Short mmCIF file of C-alpha atoms and ligand atoms in Angstrom, two decimals:
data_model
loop_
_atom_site.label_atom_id
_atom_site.label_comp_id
_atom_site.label_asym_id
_atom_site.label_seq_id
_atom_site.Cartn_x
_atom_site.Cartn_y
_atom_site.Cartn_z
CA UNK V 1 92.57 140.57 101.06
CA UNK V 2 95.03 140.37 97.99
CA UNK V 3 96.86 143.57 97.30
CA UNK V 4 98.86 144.31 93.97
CA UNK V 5 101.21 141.51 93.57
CA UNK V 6 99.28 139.52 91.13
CA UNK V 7 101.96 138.04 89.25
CA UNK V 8 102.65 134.13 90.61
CA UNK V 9 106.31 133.54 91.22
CA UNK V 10 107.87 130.39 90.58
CA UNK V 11 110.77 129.46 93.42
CA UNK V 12 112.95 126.38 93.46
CA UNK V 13 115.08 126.74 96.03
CA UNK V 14 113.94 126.62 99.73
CA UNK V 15 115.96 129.30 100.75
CA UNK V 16 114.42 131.37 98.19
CA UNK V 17 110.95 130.17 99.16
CA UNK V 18 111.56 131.30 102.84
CA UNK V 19 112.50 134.10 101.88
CA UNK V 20 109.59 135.05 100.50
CA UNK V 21 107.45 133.98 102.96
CA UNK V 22 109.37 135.43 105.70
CA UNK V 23 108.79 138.86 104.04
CA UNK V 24 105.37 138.70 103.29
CA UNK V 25 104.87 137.52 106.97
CA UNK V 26 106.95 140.27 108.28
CA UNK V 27 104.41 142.57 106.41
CA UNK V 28 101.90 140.71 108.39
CA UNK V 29 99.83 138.79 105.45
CA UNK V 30 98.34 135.53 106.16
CA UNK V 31 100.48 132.61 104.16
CA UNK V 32 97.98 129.53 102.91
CA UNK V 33 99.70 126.33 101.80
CA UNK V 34 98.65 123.82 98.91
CA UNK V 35 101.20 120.71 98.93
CA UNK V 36 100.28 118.81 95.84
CA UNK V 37 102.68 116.39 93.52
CA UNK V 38 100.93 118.44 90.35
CA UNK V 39 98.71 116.97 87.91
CA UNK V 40 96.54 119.20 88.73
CA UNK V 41 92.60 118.79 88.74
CA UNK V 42 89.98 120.32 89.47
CA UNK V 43 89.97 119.16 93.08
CA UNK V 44 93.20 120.47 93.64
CA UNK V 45 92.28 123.82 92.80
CA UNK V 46 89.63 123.49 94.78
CA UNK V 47 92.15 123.93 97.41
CA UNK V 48 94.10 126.64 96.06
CA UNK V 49 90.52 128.54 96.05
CA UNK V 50 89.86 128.04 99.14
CA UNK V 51 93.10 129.28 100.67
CA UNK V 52 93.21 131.97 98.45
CA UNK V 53 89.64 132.83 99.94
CA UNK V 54 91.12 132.50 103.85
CA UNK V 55 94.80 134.16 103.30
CA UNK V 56 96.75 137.00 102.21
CA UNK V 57 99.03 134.79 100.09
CA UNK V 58 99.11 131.60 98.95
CA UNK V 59 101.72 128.86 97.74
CA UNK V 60 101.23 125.46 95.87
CA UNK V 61 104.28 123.05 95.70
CA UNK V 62 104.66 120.63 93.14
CA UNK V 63 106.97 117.95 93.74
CA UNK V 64 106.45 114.14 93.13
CA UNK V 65 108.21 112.82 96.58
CA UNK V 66 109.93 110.18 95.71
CA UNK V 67 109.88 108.60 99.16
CA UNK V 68 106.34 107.85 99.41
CA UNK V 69 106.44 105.71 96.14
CA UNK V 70 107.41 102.15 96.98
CA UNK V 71 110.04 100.54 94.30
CA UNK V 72 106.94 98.39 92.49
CA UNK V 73 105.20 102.02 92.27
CA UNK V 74 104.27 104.40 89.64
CA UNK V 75 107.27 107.32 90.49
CA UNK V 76 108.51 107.49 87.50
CA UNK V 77 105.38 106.74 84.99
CA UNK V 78 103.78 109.45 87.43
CA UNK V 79 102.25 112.65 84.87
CA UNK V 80 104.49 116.08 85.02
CA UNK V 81 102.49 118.21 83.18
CA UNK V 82 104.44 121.12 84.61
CA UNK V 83 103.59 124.12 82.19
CA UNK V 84 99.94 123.32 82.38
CA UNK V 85 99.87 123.29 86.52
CA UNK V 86 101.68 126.48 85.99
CA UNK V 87 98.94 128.03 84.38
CA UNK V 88 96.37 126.19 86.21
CA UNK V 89 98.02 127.40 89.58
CA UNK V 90 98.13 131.40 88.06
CA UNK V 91 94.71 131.55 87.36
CA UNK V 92 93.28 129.86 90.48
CA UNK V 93 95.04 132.85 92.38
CA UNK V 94 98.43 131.21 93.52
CA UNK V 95 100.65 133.90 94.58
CA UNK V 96 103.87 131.33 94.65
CA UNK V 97 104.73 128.01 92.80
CA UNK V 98 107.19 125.89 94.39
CA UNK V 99 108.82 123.80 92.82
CA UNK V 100 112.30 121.82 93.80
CA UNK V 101 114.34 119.75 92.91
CA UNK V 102 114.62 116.30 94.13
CA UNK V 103 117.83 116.54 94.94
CA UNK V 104 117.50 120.07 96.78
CA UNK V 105 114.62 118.25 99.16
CA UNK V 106 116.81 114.92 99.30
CA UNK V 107 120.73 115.74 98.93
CA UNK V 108 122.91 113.07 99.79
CA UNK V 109 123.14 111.72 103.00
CA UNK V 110 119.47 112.54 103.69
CA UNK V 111 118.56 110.14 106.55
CA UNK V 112 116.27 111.97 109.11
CA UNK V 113 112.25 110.64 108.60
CA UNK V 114 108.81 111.30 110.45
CA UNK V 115 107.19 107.93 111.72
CA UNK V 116 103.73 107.67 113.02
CA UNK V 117 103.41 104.39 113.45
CA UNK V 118 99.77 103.54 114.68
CA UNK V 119 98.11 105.58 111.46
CA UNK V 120 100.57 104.44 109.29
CA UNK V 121 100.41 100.90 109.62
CA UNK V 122 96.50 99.67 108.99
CA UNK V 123 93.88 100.24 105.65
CA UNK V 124 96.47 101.94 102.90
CA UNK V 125 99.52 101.34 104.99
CA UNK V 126 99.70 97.35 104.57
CA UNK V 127 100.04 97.45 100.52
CA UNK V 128 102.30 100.87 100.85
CA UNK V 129 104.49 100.07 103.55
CA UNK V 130 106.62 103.11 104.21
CA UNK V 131 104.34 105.50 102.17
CA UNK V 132 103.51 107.73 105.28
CA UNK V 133 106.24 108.17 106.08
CA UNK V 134 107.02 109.70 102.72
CA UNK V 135 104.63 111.70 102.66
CA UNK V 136 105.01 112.72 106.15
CA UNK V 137 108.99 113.83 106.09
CA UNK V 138 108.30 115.61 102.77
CA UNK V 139 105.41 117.36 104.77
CA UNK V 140 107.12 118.42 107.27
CA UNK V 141 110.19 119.67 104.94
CA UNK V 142 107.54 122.01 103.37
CA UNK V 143 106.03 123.29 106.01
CA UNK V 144 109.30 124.60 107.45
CA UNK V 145 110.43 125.75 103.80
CA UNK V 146 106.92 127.86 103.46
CA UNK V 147 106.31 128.39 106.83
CA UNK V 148 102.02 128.80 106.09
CA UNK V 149 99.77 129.71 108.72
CA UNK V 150 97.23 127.43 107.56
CA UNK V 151 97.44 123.76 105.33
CA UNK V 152 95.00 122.88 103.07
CA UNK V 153 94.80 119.24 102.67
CA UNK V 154 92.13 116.97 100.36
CA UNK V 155 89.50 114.31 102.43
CA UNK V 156 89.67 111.80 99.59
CA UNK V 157 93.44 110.91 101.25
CA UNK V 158 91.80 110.71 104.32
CA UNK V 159 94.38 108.24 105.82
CA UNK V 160 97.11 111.20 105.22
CA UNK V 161 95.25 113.38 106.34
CA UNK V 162 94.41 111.91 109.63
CA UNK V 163 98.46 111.39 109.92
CA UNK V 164 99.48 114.60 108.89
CA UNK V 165 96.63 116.01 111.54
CA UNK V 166 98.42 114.10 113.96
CA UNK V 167 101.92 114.83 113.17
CA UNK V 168 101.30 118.40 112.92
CA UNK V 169 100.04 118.14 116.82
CA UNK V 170 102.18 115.80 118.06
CA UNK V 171 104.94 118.29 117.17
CA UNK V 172 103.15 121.54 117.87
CA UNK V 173 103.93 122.81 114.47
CA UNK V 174 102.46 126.11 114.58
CA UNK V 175 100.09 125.31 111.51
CA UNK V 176 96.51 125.13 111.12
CA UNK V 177 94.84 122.29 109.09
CA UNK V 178 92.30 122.52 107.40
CA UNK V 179 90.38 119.06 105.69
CA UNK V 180 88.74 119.74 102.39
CA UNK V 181 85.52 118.00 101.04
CA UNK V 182 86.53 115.54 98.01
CA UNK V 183 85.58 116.49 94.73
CA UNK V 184 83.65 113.85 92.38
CA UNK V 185 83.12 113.91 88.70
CA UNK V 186 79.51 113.85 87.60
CA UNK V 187 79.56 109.84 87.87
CA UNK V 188 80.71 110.22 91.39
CA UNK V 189 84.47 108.99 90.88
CA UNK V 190 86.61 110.40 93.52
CA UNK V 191 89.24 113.50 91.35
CA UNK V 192 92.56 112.08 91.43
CA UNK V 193 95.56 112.45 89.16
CA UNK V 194 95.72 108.66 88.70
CA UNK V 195 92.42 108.85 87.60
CA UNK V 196 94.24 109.50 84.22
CA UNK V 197 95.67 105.84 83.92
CA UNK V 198 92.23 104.34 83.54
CA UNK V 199 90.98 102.88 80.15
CA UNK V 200 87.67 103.84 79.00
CA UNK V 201 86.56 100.51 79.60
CA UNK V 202 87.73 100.72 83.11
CA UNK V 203 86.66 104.56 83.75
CA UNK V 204 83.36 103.47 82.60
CA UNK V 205 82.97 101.22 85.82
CA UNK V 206 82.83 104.23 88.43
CA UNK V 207 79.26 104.25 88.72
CA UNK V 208 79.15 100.79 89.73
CA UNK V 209 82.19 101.40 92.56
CA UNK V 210 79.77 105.06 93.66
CA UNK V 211 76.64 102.35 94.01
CA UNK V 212 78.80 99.40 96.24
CA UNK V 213 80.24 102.02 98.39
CA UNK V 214 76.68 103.86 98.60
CA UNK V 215 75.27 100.38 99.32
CA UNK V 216 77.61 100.19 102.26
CA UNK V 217 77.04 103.70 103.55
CA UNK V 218 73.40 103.23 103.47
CA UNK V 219 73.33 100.19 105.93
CA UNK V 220 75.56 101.43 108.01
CA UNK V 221 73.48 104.88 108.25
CA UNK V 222 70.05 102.01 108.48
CA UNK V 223 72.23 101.18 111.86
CA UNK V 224 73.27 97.70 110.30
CA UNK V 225 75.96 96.15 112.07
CA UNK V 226 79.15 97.02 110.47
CA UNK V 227 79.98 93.28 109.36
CA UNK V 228 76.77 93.16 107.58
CA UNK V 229 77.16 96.81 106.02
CA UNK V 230 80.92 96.15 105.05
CA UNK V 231 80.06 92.17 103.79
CA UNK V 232 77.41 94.00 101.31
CA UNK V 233 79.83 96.94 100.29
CA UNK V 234 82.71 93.93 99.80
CA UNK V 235 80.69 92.02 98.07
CA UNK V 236 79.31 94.74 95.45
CA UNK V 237 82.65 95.40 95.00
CA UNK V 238 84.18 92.05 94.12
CA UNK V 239 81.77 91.35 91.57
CA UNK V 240 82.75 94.24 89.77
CA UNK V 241 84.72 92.80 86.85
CA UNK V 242 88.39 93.90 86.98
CA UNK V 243 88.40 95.28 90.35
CA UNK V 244 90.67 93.98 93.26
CA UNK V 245 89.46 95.07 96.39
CA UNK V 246 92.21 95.81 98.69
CA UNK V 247 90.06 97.27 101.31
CA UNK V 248 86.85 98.36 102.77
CA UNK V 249 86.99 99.58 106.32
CA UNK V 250 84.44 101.50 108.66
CA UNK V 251 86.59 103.56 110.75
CA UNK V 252 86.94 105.77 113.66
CA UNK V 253 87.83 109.22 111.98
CA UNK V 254 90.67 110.03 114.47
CA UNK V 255 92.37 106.43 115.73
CA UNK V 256 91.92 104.53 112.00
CA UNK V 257 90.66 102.09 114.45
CA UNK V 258 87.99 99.92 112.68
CA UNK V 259 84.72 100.69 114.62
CA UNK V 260 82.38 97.97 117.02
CA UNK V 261 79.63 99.80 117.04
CA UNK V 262 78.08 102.28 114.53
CA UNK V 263 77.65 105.70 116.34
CA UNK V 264 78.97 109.00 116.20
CA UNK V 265 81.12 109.74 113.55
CA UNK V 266 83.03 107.10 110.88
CA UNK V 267 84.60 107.24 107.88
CA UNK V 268 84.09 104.08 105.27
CA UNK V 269 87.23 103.98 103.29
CA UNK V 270 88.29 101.75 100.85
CA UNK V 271 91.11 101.13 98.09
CA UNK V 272 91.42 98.66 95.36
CA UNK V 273 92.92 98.35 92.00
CA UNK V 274 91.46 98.13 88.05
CA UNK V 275 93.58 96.96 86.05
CA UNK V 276 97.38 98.44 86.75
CA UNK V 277 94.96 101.56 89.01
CA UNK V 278 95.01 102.02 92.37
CA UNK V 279 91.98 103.99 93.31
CA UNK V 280 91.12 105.12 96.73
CA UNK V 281 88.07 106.61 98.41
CA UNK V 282 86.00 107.21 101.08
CA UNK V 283 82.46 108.43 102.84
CA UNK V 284 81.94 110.62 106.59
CA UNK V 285 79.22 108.17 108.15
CA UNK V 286 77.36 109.92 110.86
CA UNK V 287 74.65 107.79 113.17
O1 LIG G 301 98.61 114.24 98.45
C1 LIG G 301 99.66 114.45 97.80
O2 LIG G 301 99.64 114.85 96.64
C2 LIG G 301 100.99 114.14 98.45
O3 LIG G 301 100.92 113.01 99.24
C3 LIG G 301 101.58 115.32 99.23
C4 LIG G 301 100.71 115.72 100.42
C5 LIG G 301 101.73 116.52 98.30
C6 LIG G 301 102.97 114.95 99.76
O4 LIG G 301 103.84 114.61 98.73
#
């Protein structure tokens, strides 16, 4: 599938970066899109991988959006380890970096935004009120700078992922999306660049948060009612010392809706905090 051009480029500007991909498309190559807000692990590149194994070409953005951080949030304290997600990207087969400015994606007077309002709003949504839509508007803004024929998007964000799913159909952006299976370390804590922030008192807790939400999955999969299977997943979490639980929701995989009954497909998801870290996760349920 990949021809010559093994050198990765790096673009800033999104004329530039539709100008690439308007002539590799002209030349009829596939485009594959990684969004990411760098940081890079080793989940991430899972992504890259995978596009680079279903497309001609590929391009990974790295920009930290600042519209999806609330003001209380970690924007600025977020890691840049630019150089190093350079290199990362290269050898994982990118074929573009892009990378602009925050002022090129936001110059003054930016006031258009992308609202979906029923997945926005529950689990994630009540502590990050206007974070979809962040993440959303910056979304869309890349996918008309890179114009990719398919999006490759992470499962352990499943909330954005369900909205960007939607958004993407509700506007009949001619994308396809494709959901990609979270990556764990060998304790079973979900990859994530926040991951980073953690102690080693607190990183050495994962295991414990891997057993409560196991717990939960288990009864739910037994066919326990999902008050009982979420009380016991609540429960092992809370008496985790230094963990906040924020949430832990059985939910239909498509609506966010929390679910009556457990049948068909679900997805448990929860968030919480240790110490100044907010972790999220989540497990596909099938009965
Ligand atoms: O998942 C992320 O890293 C970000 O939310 C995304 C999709 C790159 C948008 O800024």
């Amino acid at each position: 599938m990949r021809t010559s051009e093994a050198r990765m480029r790096t673009v800033s500007s999104p004329a530039a970066m539709r100008r690439l991909s308007a002539r590799w498309r002209a030349r009829g190559l596939s485009v594959g899109f990684v969004p990411t807000m760098g940081a890079l692990h080793r989940g991430h590149l899972s992504l890259v991988e995978r596009a680079r194994a279903e497309n001609d070409r590929v391009v990974v953005s790295v920009f930290v959006n600042p519209t999806q951080f609330g003001p209380q949030e970690d924007f600025s304290r977020y890691p840049r380890p630019f150089r190093r997600d350079a290199s990362l990207c290269r050898k994982a087969g990118a074929d573009a970096l892009y990378h602009p400015a925050p002022g090129v994606m936001y110059p003054p007077g930016f006031s258009t935004f992308v609202e979906i309002p029923d997945l926005s709003a529950p689990l994630c949504g009540r502590s990050r009120p206007g974070h979809f839509r962040g993440v959303a508007t910056v979304v869309l803004k890349l996918l008309n700078q890179v114009s990719p024929d398919r999006l490759y998007l992470g499962e352990k964000d499943f909330q954005q992922l369900t909205v960007l799913r939607r958004m993407v159909r509700d506007l009949d952006l001619p994308v396809a999306v494709r959901g990609c299976r979270i990556h764990r370390e060998r304790d079973g804590l979900a990859m994530s660049s926040r991951n980073a922030y953690l102690t080693p008192q607190e990183r050495a807790l994962a295991p414990r948060l891997r057993a409560a939400l196991g717990l939960c999955a288990a009864a739910a999969r037994r066919g326990s009612a999902p008050a009982a299977a979420l009380g016991a997943g609540r429960r092992a979490l809370r008496a985790i010392p230094g963990v906040r639980l924020e949430y832990l929701e059985l939910v239909d995989p498509e609506t966010l809706q929390p679910v009556r009954r457990l049948r068909g497909k679900m997805r448990l998801l929860t968030a919480l905090r240790i110490g100044r870290t907010r972790l999220i996760d989540n497990i596909a349920i099938k009965v």
